[in-house]
Every structure is written in C-alpha cells, then in structure tokens.
XYZ file of C-alpha atoms in Angstrom:
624
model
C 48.039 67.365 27.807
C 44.592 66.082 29.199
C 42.104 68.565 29.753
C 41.999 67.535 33.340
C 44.820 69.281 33.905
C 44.082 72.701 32.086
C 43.273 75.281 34.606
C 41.479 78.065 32.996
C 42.071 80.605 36.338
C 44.421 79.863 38.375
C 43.838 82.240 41.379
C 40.261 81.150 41.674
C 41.363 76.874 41.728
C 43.887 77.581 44.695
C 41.031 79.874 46.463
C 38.523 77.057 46.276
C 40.946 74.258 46.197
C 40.013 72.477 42.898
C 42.593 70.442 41.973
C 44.281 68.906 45.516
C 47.911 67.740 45.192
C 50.628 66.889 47.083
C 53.652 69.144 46.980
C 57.638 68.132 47.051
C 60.383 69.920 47.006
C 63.393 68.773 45.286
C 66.687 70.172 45.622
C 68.598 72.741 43.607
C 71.668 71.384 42.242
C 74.360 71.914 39.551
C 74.698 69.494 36.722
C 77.048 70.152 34.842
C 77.589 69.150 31.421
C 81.841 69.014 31.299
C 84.545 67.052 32.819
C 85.335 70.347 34.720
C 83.642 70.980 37.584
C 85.155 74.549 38.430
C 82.438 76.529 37.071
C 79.811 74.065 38.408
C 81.143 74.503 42.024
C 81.035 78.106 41.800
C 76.854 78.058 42.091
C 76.975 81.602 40.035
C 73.684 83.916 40.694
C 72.484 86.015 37.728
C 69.441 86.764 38.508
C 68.223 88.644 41.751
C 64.807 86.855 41.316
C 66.734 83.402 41.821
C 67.033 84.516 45.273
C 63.582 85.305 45.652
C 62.362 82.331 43.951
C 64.444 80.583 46.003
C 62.823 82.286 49.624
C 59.413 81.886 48.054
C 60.158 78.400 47.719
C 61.731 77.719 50.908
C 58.567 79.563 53.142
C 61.128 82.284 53.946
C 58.074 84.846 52.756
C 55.319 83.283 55.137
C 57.841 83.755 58.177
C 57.497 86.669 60.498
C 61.041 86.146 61.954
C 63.152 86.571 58.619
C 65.353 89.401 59.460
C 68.522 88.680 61.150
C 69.479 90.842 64.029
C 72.211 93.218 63.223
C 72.817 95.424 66.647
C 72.017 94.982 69.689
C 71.900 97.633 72.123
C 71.603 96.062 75.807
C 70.915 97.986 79.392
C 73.066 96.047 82.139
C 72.589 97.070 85.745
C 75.913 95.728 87.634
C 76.820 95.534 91.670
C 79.527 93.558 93.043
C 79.764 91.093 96.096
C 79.993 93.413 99.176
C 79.331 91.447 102.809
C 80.373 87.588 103.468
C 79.086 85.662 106.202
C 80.267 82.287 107.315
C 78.271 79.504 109.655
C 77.834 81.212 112.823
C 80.229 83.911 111.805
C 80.583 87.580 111.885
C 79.932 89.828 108.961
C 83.394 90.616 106.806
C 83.908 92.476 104.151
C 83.922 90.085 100.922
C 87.682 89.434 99.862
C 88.725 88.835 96.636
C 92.213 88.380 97.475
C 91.885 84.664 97.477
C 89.133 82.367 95.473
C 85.799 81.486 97.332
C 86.438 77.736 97.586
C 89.558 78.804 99.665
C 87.805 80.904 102.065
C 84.806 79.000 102.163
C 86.828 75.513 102.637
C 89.416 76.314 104.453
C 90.103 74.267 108.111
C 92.734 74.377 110.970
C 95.486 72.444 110.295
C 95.654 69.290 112.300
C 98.881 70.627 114.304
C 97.929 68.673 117.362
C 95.993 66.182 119.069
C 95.037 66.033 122.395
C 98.376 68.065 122.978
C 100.399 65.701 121.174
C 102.249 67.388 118.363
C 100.770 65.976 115.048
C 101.912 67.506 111.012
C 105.951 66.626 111.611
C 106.505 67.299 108.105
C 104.720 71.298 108.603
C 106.419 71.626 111.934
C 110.058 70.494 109.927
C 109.258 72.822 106.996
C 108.161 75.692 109.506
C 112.022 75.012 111.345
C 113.962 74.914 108.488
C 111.773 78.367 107.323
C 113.016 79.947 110.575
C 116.341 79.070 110.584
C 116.989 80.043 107.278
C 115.190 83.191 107.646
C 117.561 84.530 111.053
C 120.745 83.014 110.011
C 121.509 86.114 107.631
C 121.727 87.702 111.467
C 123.537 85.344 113.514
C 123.990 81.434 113.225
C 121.419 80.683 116.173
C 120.723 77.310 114.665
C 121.758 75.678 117.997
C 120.080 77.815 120.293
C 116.974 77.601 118.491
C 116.955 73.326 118.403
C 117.739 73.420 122.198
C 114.590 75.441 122.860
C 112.294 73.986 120.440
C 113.529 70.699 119.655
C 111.376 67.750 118.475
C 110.907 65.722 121.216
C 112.039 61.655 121.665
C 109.324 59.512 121.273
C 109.327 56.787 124.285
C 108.968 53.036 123.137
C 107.435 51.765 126.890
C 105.434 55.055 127.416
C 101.231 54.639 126.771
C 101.021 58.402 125.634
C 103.112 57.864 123.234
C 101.688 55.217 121.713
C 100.337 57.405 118.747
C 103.602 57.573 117.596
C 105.017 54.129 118.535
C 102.669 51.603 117.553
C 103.562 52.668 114.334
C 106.946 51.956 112.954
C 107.524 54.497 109.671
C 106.389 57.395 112.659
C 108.667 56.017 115.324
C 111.609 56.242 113.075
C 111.047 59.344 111.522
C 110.784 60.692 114.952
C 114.125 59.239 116.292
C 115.875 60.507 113.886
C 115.350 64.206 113.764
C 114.991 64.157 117.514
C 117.483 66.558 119.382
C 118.366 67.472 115.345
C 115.805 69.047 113.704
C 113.761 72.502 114.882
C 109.646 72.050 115.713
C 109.071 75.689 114.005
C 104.985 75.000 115.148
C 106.221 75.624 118.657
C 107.606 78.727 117.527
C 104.836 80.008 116.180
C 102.426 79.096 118.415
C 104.421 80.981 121.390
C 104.606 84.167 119.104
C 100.759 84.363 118.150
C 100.167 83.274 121.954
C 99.926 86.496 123.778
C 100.968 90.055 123.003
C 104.661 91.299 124.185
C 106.418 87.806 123.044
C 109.637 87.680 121.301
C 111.603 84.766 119.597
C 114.491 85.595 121.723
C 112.801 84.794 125.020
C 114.851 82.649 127.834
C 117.408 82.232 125.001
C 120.070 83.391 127.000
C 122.759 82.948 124.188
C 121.340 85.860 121.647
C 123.097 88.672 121.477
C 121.111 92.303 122.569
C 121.853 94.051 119.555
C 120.141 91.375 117.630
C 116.826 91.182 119.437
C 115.364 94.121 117.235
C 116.203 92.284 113.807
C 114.932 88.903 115.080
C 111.685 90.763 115.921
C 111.349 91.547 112.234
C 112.130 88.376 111.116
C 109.412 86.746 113.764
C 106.675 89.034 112.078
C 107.964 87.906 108.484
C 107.812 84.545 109.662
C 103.802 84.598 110.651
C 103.395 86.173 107.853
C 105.205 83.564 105.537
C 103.277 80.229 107.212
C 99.799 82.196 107.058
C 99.903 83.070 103.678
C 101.410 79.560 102.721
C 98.487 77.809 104.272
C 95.453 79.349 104.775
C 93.173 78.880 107.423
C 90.135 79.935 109.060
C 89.961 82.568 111.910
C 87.952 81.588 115.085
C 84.996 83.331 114.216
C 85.095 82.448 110.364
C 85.013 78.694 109.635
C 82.326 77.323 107.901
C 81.804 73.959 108.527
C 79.125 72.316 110.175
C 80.414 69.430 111.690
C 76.558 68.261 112.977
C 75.851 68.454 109.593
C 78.940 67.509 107.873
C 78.804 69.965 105.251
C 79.784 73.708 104.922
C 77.178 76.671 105.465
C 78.001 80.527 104.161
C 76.211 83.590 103.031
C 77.418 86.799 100.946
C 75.253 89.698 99.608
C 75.399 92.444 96.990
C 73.406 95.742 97.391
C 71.299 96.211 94.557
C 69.264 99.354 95.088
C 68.411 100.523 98.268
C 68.797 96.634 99.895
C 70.766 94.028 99.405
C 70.472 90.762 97.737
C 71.275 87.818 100.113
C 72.895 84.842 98.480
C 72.811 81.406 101.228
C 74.734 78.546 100.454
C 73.129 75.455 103.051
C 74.651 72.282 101.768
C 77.671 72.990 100.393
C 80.129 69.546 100.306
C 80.528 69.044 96.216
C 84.085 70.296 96.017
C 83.014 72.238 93.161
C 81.577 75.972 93.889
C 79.607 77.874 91.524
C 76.246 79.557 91.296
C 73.669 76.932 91.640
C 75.094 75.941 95.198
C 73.525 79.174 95.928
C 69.710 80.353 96.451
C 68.301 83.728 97.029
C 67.184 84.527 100.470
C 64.543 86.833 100.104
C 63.141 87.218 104.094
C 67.014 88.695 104.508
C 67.489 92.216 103.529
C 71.276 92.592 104.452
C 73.642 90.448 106.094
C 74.678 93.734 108.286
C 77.626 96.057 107.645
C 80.966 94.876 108.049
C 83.881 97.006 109.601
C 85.621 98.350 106.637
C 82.909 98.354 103.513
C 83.437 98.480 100.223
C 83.003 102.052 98.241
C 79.271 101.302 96.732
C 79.831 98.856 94.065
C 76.570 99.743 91.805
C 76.129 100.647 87.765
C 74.220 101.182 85.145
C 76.019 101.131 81.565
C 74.357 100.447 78.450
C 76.613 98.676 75.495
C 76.110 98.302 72.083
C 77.519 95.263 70.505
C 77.286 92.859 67.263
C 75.948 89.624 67.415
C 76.852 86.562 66.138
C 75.392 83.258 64.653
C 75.882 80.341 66.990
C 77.476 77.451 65.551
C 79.873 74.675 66.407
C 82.350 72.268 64.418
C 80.508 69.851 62.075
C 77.256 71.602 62.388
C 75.226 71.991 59.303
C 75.422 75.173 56.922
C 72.290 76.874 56.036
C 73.520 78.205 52.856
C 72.575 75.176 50.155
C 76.041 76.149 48.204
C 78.181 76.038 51.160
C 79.701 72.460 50.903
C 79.682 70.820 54.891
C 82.533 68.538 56.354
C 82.542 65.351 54.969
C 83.461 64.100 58.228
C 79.815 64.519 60.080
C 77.474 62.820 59.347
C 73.226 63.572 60.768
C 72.212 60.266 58.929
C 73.827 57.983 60.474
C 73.209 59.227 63.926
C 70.930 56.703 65.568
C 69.734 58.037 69.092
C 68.407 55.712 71.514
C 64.683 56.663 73.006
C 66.333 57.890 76.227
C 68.904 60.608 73.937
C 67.442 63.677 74.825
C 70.518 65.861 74.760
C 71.269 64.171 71.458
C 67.885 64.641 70.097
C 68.163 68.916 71.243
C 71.761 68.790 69.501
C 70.736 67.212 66.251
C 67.576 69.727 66.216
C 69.518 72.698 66.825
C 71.690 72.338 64.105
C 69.245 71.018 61.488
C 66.246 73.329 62.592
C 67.175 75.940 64.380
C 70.509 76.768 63.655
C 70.328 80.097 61.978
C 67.689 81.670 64.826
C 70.422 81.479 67.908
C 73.037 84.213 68.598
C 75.710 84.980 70.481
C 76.191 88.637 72.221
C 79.834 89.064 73.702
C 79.264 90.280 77.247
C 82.050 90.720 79.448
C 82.005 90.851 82.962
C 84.474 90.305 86.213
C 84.445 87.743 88.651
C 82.334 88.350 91.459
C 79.769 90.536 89.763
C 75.973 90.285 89.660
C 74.677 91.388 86.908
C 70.943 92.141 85.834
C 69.733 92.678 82.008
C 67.140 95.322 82.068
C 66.448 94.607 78.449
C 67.992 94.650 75.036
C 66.916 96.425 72.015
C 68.055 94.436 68.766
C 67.867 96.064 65.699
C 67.347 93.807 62.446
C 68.882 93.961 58.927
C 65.131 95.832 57.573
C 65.468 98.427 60.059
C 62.940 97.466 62.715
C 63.555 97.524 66.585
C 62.648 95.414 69.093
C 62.590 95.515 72.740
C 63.253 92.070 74.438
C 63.061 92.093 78.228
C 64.209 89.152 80.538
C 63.051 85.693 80.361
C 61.913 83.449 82.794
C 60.600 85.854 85.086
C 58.024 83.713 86.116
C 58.659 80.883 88.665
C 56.242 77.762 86.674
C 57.156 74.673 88.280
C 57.013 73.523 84.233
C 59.780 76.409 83.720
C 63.839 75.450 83.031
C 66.399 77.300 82.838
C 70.528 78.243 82.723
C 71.941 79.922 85.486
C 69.110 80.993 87.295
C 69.108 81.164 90.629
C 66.526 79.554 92.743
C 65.045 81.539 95.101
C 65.038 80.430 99.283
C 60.984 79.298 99.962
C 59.791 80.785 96.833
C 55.737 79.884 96.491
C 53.704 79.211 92.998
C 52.962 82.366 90.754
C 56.344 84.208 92.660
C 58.817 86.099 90.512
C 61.859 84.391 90.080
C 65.152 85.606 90.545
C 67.046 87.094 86.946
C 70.138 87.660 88.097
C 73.418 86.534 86.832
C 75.936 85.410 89.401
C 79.935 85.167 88.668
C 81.403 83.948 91.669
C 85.510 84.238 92.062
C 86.010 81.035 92.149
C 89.114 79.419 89.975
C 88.487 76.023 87.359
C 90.833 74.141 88.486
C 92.002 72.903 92.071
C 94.899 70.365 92.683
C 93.675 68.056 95.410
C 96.129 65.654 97.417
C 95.623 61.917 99.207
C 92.737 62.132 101.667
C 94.749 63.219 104.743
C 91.336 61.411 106.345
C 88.456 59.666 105.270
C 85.797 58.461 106.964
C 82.647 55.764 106.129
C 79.648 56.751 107.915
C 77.428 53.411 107.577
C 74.143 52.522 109.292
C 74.262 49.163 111.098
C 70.718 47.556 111.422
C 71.893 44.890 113.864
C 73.401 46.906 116.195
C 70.400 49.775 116.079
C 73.649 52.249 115.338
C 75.440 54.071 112.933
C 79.362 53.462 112.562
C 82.248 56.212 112.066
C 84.511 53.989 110.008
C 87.809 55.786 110.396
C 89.212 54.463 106.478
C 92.332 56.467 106.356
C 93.741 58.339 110.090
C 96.385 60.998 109.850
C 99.496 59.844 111.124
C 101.949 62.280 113.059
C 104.174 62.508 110.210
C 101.398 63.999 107.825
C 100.188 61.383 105.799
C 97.221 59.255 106.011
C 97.346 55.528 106.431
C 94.430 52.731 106.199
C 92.926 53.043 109.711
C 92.666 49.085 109.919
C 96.090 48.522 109.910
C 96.724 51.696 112.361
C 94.118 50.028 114.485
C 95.653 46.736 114.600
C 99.095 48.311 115.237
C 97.504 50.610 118.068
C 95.938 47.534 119.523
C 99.515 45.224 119.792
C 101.287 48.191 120.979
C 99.223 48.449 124.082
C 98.952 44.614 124.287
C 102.667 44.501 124.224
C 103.186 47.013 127.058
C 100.356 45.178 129.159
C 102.120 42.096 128.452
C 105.404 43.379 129.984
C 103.595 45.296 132.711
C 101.971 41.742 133.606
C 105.394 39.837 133.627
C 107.116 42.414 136.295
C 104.277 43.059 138.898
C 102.643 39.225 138.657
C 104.170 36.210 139.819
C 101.542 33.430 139.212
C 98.634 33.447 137.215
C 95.308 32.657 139.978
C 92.956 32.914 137.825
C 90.337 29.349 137.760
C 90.998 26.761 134.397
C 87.870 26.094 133.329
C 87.301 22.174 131.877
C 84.145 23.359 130.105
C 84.369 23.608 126.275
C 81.834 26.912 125.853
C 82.190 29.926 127.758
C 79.928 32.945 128.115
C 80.871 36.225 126.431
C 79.112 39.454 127.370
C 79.946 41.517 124.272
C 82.219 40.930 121.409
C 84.688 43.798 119.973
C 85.080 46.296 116.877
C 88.273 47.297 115.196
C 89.465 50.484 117.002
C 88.682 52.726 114.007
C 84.920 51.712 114.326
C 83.654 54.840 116.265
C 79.826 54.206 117.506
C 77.146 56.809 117.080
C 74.004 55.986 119.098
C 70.734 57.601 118.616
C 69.772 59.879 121.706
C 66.231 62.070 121.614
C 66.854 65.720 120.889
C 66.567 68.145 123.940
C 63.237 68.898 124.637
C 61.450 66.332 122.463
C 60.498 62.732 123.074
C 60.405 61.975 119.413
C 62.777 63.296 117.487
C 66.363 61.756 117.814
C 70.098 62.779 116.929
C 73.109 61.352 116.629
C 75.652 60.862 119.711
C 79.188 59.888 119.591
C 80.093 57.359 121.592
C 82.851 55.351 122.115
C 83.701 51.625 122.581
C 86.506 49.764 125.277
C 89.434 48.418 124.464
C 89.585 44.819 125.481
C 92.768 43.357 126.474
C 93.828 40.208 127.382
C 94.662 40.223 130.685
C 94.021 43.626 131.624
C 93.832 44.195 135.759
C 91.650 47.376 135.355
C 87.547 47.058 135.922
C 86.889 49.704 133.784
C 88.729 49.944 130.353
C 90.697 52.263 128.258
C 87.849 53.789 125.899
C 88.934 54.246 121.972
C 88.903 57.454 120.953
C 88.837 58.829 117.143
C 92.184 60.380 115.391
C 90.256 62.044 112.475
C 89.820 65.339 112.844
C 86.197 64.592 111.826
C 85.260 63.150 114.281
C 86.848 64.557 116.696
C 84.779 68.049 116.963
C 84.349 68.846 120.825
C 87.246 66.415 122.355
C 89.766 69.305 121.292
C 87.660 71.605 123.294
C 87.876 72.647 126.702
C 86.359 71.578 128.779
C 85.314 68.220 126.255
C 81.913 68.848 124.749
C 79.984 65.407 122.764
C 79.488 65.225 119.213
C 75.832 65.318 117.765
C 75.553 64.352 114.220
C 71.726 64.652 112.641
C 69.645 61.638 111.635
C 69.125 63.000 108.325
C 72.983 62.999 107.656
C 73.259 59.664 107.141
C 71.217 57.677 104.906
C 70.552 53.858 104.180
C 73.132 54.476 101.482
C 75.758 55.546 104.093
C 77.948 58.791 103.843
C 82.076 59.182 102.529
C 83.583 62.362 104.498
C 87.247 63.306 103.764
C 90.224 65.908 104.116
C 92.597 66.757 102.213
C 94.976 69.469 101.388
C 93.888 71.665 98.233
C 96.307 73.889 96.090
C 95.391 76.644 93.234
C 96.685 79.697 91.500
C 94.888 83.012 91.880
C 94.650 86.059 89.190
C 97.637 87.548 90.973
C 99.742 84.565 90.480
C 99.820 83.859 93.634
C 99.757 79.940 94.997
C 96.729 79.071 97.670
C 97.032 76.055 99.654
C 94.038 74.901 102.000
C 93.156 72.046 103.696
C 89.085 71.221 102.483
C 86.617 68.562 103.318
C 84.309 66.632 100.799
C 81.320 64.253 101.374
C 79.402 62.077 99.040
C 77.782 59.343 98.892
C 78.538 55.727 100.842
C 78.249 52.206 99.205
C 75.179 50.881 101.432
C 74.880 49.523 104.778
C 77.528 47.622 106.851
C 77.556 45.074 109.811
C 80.190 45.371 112.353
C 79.820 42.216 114.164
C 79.008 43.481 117.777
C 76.952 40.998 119.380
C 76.314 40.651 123.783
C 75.361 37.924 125.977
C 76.874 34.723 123.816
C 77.748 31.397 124.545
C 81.292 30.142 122.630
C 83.690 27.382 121.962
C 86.634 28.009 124.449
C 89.893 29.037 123.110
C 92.155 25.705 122.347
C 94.327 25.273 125.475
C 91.266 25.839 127.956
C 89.031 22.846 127.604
C-alpha cells in the first residue's frame, strides 16, 4: 500500500480533515455460494453488532427521532350538535333522525300549480295508499272516488291547456278519470284545519265506522310524511334570490357555543368544509325541547400503528417488496405534485407516519387537547394541536375555516363529523334550468331545459313549449272560424313589412336588471315575462308566458303574487345550471329517506336568444 494512504492517527485526520474523500454506500446483500438459495433468503443475524453496524451506517445514530412511538395516551374533549337553524328559520333542536342533506335539502313537493293539480303519479300512489289502508273496515272504494276523483281534462278549455297540449298527459288523465282516487286532495283537506274527518259529506259511511277511519286518517299523514320528506313553513332552506341553500347549527363547547354557518351550499355533497366558524355568534338561541348537555372529557390510551398502503416500499432491507410496483419506472410530469408527495412518502418518510384508531359518532365535534406518546426507550412527549395558527402560507385536513378571520388569528382545531350518509340515489332532473347572460338583449335568460309535466316526469321544455304554443294556436284558430265571417284586414302588395319585436320560445323566461331599493347603482335581477304572439289574435294586450319550474316560479304561488329578484352576482359570464330532482338514501336505522333536492353548477357560456325590435322583413310568401 502507498504511504499516502497510511494514516498514523486516525481521530486526529477526520478532526482536521486530512485526507477528503467521497463516501458511498453500497448495499448489503447475500451471495450465496450454492444452488440453494434457502439459507441465503433467510438473511440470518449472529451478531447483535451487525445491527448496530448496520444503524451506524445508515445515520440511524445521528437522528434525534429514532425511537418509534409505542403508546399513546390522548385527552379528547367531545360535544355534540345541539341547535339547527335554517335560512330565515326558527331555532330547532338538531335531529338526527334523518341525515343532514335530507333536512337541509329538502323542498315542497310540486303538488300544484297555480291550483292546477300537478304530481298524478304521488296523488295515484297517495289513493291507492288510502284505499288500501280503510278497506280492512268497509269497502268505501266508491265513495271515496266520487268525492275525490281525478278530474277530466277538457280538450277546448285554455286552463287546461297544461295538461292538453301535451298528449302522453292528456291520456294518462282520461283514463284514470272518474276511476282512480286523487289521495293529495285527501290529505290536503285533513291537514287543512283542525276538527276534519275523512268521512265528511260522505253520506254513505256507516257511524260506527267514523272512529276507525279517524285512525286510519292519522296513519295515513303519517305514512305520506315520512315517505317524502319535506320542509315545514318556517324550516326550508333555500334561497331562491340566491339559488343556493343557507343553514346554521351549533354545539356548546364550554360555557358558549360554537356556531357552524353554511352560506353557499348547492354541491350536492355535504360535509365539513361547506361549513365555517362564525365567531361574532355566540349561540344560535335555545330551541323548545334541548338536548340533555352533550359535553365530555375522556382520555384514551391506544396503540399506534405504521402507515402504509399496498405496493409501498418496506423499510426493512430483508423484507422482499411486490414485484408488481415498481418506483423506477414512475415518470411524473412537472405538474405531478400529488404523485411527487406519494412517491416521497413511501421512499422517505414512510416509517415516521402513524395511525391512532379514534372512534367517534356522527355528529360529534371533537377537540384534541393533546397527546402524550410514549416511545420504545421510555421517553414521553407531549404533542399539542397543530395548525393553531391561521398563516395564509398554512394547509391543512379538515380544518375548518373560520367566518372573517384576520392575519395572526387562531384558527379553528376542531374536528367536525356531520350525519350525513355516502351515498345518495338521485333521479332524472324533475327540472332544470340554464341561467345564461344575453349581451344583445342587455338580459339574462331562465332557460326552462326540462319542465315538470302533470304526470311527474320532466320533459325537454322546447318541445313542451312548442306543444303549449299549437295548443293555444289551435283553440284561437277554432275560436276565429265561429265568431268571424270575413277576414277585413288590408293585403299589403309590398314585399317588406315592419316588425316591432320578434319572439322567444315560451320556456325562455326574461330577467331584466332593475336598481336595488334605495340605491341608484347597484342593480338586481327581476323576473319578467314575455307575450305570447299569435297569429290572429283579437286581444290588444297578450297572454304573458309564465314559468312551470318550480324555480322559477318563487312568489307567483304566493298570495297575493310577489316578483322574483335574483342577484347579479348569481349569474356569471359562464352562465348557471339549476335543477330538481327527487333524492333517496338509507339511514342508520334502516330506514328509507326520500327528498326532493336542488343542485346548481356551472353553465356552458353565454347564449343569444334572438330578440330583436323595430325591423324591416321580407313578407311571408302569399302577401306580396
């Protein structure tokens, strides 16, 4: 060997950094020397300083995070949800006898419209649900289809033409009319008033049966309100000015409570980050029947476990990994974050992430005071909370964000479990409407996309709109040919004629903008509403075309008929998709929830409806 590389003392040359090299590491491998490879395989350890060697040579020794935790001992402060508030509601007592996307979604059925009966196929179930219910007494199936029969729809009637102009509803109609029982009537003359009775002006029931049938009518509500829920008067949620659905709920926590707003709810999907942390609210007020006072304080010891996942690389060099996964040939793009953080965590970090099994219910809040986690050399640690701290820079998992929280506040620690179920069945859109800003007209357009029919089901509203359109066209058209003998009206020779406005389809509902009360610069929304133009038609003022979604309909169901304001804000150069439809689930007590919920997202850009005023042309062929 050359002198060079005799070191006399060793210590000193790595103090003062004689002799600078560059240091690999190889790895430690078996080689064996036979054809079998069982003993090879079996990485045998008999030496106790191999292990060492092996942490010295690793930089296990140099670490100050080398021991594993081994307990954990962790102080949990609990409370429950206690108060629930909707949109312009009263304060209730929260109930977990139904999921929160039930209670929170939940809308009147669409039973009627503008006194018209609407739903058939609810108002046939609801019958058939009667009459089988009080036949066990008496067979009153007669009786009960004289007094609430479904009613003939008339082919040369114009209120009727909701359920005329449209073939499939016209013969559904005819043919359970005079047959079938409207079980909506029903109910809506029992939940009328106080003192009413199934029985009433039925002459043909039998006195000694008045008492059971009163029974069965209380069964009955009971029945269709839990098979469809809906919202009290005082409890709905929606915002129809802002299209979207608006609730609070609270949990006391100490001697307050923490308030928990949800603003812009409309994802279909509830969970905790639809909900921030309204701090300037101490309480959301007491409701009539609280809660007993949900609060605790438990501490728990537990065992925790290594983190890992299928494939993911073993940190033991003799553990042999599945052949099928494969780091090397991963090949993330500049833009792969997530698969950058995955391939780290396994290949770095894998060994310093555990897993504590915490339990805890649905509809909890839940606070970790701290934990102290004991490690396999004996030492203790206390480890309080992260994230306390509300940095801009800071991210985090399921944290709550806290309602007008400033730089350098605390944030909110919390952990929120709402009741809410994973999985929700959702029907057709019963309705659907386009909200789409038209830049030529200076307006914004209610496309009507699907309508609800009076059967139940939705349809495409252009072809309902073309149907409603012939229908009254037709019955013009025969109103002309009885009370007009001769046509007086001037032929024109000229091959242009003047047009003061053109027309829309029927389900193009107009919103114009209007100035907000008590400010000359900020404008709304206002629904308006457009003629319909027919050919022919004797009266100076027109017919104007009102909406059939529920939608937008909010105020012409009232009484008296209040307009519809709709904020600026709602609708976006990128338009707005509102629909309904009806929503089923299962609760924890097996029980089957059926709603009928609302959704918005996103439109597909702007539109043009064609309205133009004051044009000049070509006359029809025939007038020249």
């Amino acid at each position: 060997m050359a002198e060079e590389y005799v070191v006399a003392d060793i210590v000193a040359a790595l103090e003062k950094r004689q002799f600078p090299t560059i240091t690999t590491w190889n790895r430690l491998e078996g080689r064996p020397r036979r054809p079998d490879f069982a003993r090879a395989l079996k990485a045998e350890v008999r030496d106790a300083m191999f292990m060492l060697s092996k942490q010295w040579q690793m930089g296990e020794f140099q670490g100050d995070d080398a021991g594993s935790p081994a307990t954990v001992k962790v102080q949990l402060a609990t409370t429950r949800l206690q108060t629930y508030q909707a949109a312009r509601g009263t304060t209730r007592a929260f109930d977990e006898s139904m999921p929160l996307e039930a209670r929170v979604e939940r809308r009147p059925l669409p039973l009627t419209m503008s006194n018209n009966p609407m739903s058939l196929d609810i108002r046939l179930l609801m019958g058939r649900q009667w009459l089988k219910m009080v036949k066990p007494i008496a067979d009153y199936t007669d009786a009960f289809v004289e007094k609430y029969p479904i009613k003939a729809p008339n082919p040369t009637a114009e209120e009727d033409a909701y359920i005329c102009a449209h073939q499939e509803v016209f013969q559904l109609a005819a043919a359970v009319a005079g047959r079938r029982m409207d079980g909506a009537a029903l109910f809506a003359y029992l939940t009328g008033g106080t003192g009413r009775h199934a029985w009433d002006d039925i002459p043909s029931i039998l006195g000694m049966h008045h008492g059971a049938i009163d029974d069965v009518a209380g069964a009955f509500v009971q029945w269709f309100m839990t098979a469809f829920t809906q919202p009290p008067k005082d409890e709905d949620a929606w915002v129809s000015d802002r299209l979207e659905y608006k609730f609070a709920c609270a949990a006391p926590e100490g001697a307050t409570e923490t308030v928990f707003e949800a603003e812009e709810y409309y994802h279909g999907r509830l969970d905790w980050y639809n909900l921030n942390v309204d701090r300037s609210r101490h309480t959301l007020g007491t409701p009539s029947n609280p809660a007993p006072h949900p609060q605790n304080e438990q501490v728990q010891s537990l065992i925790p476990v290594p983190i890992s996942y299928d494939g993911m690389p073993n940190t033991r060099w003799w553990a042999f990994e599945d052949r099928r996964i494969n780091f090397g040939q991963v090949t993330p793009a500049t833009t792969d974050l997530g698969k950058l953080m995955f391939l780290e965590f396994g290949l770095v970090y894998a060994n310093d992430w555990f897993l504590i099994p915490l339990t805890l219910d649905a509809g909890s809040l839940a606070r970790v005071r701290g934990m102290a986690v004991t490690n396999v050399f004996g030492e203790r640690f206390w480890i309080a909370a992260a994230g306390a701290d509300d940095a801009w820079q800071r991210w985090s998992m399921f944290t709550l964000s806290v309602k007008g929280n400033g730089p350098g506040q605390q944030a909110d620690t919390n952990l929120l479990l709402l009741p809410t179920v994973p999985k929700i069945q959702e029907g057709r859109p019963l309705e659907e409407v386009l909200l789409v800003r038209d830049e030529v007209a200076n307006m914004v357009w209610g496309v009507e996309k699907t309508i609800p029919l009076p059967t139940g089901h939705g349809k495409p509203g252009d072809e309902a709109a073309g149907e409603t359109l012939a229908y009254h066209q037709r019955l013009l058209d025969e109103w002309l040919q009885v009370n007009t003998t001769a046509s007086t009206a001037p032929v024109s020779g000229a091959s242009i004629i003047y047009k003061v406005m053109s027309s829309v389809p029927e389900n193009w509902i107009p919103f114009i903008p209007v100035h907000v009360p008590g400010d000359n610069r900020a404008t709304q929304l206002q629904r308006a509403a457009m003629p319909r133009l027919l050919d022919g038609d004797p009266n100076p003022i027109p017919d104007k075309v009102r909406p059939r979604t529920m939608l937008l309909r909010d105020g012409l169901e009232a009484t008296p008929k209040a307009a519809f304001f709709l904020h600026e804000e709602e609708v976006p150069r990128a338009g707005a998709v509102v629909s309904q439809a009806y929503q089923r689930t299962r609760w924890t007590d097996g029980r089957v929830i059926v709603w009928l919920g609302a959704r918005k997202q996103t439109g597909r850009g702007q539109g043009s409806s064609g309205l133009a005023f004051d044009r000049i042309v070509n006359a029809p062929t025939g007038q020249g």
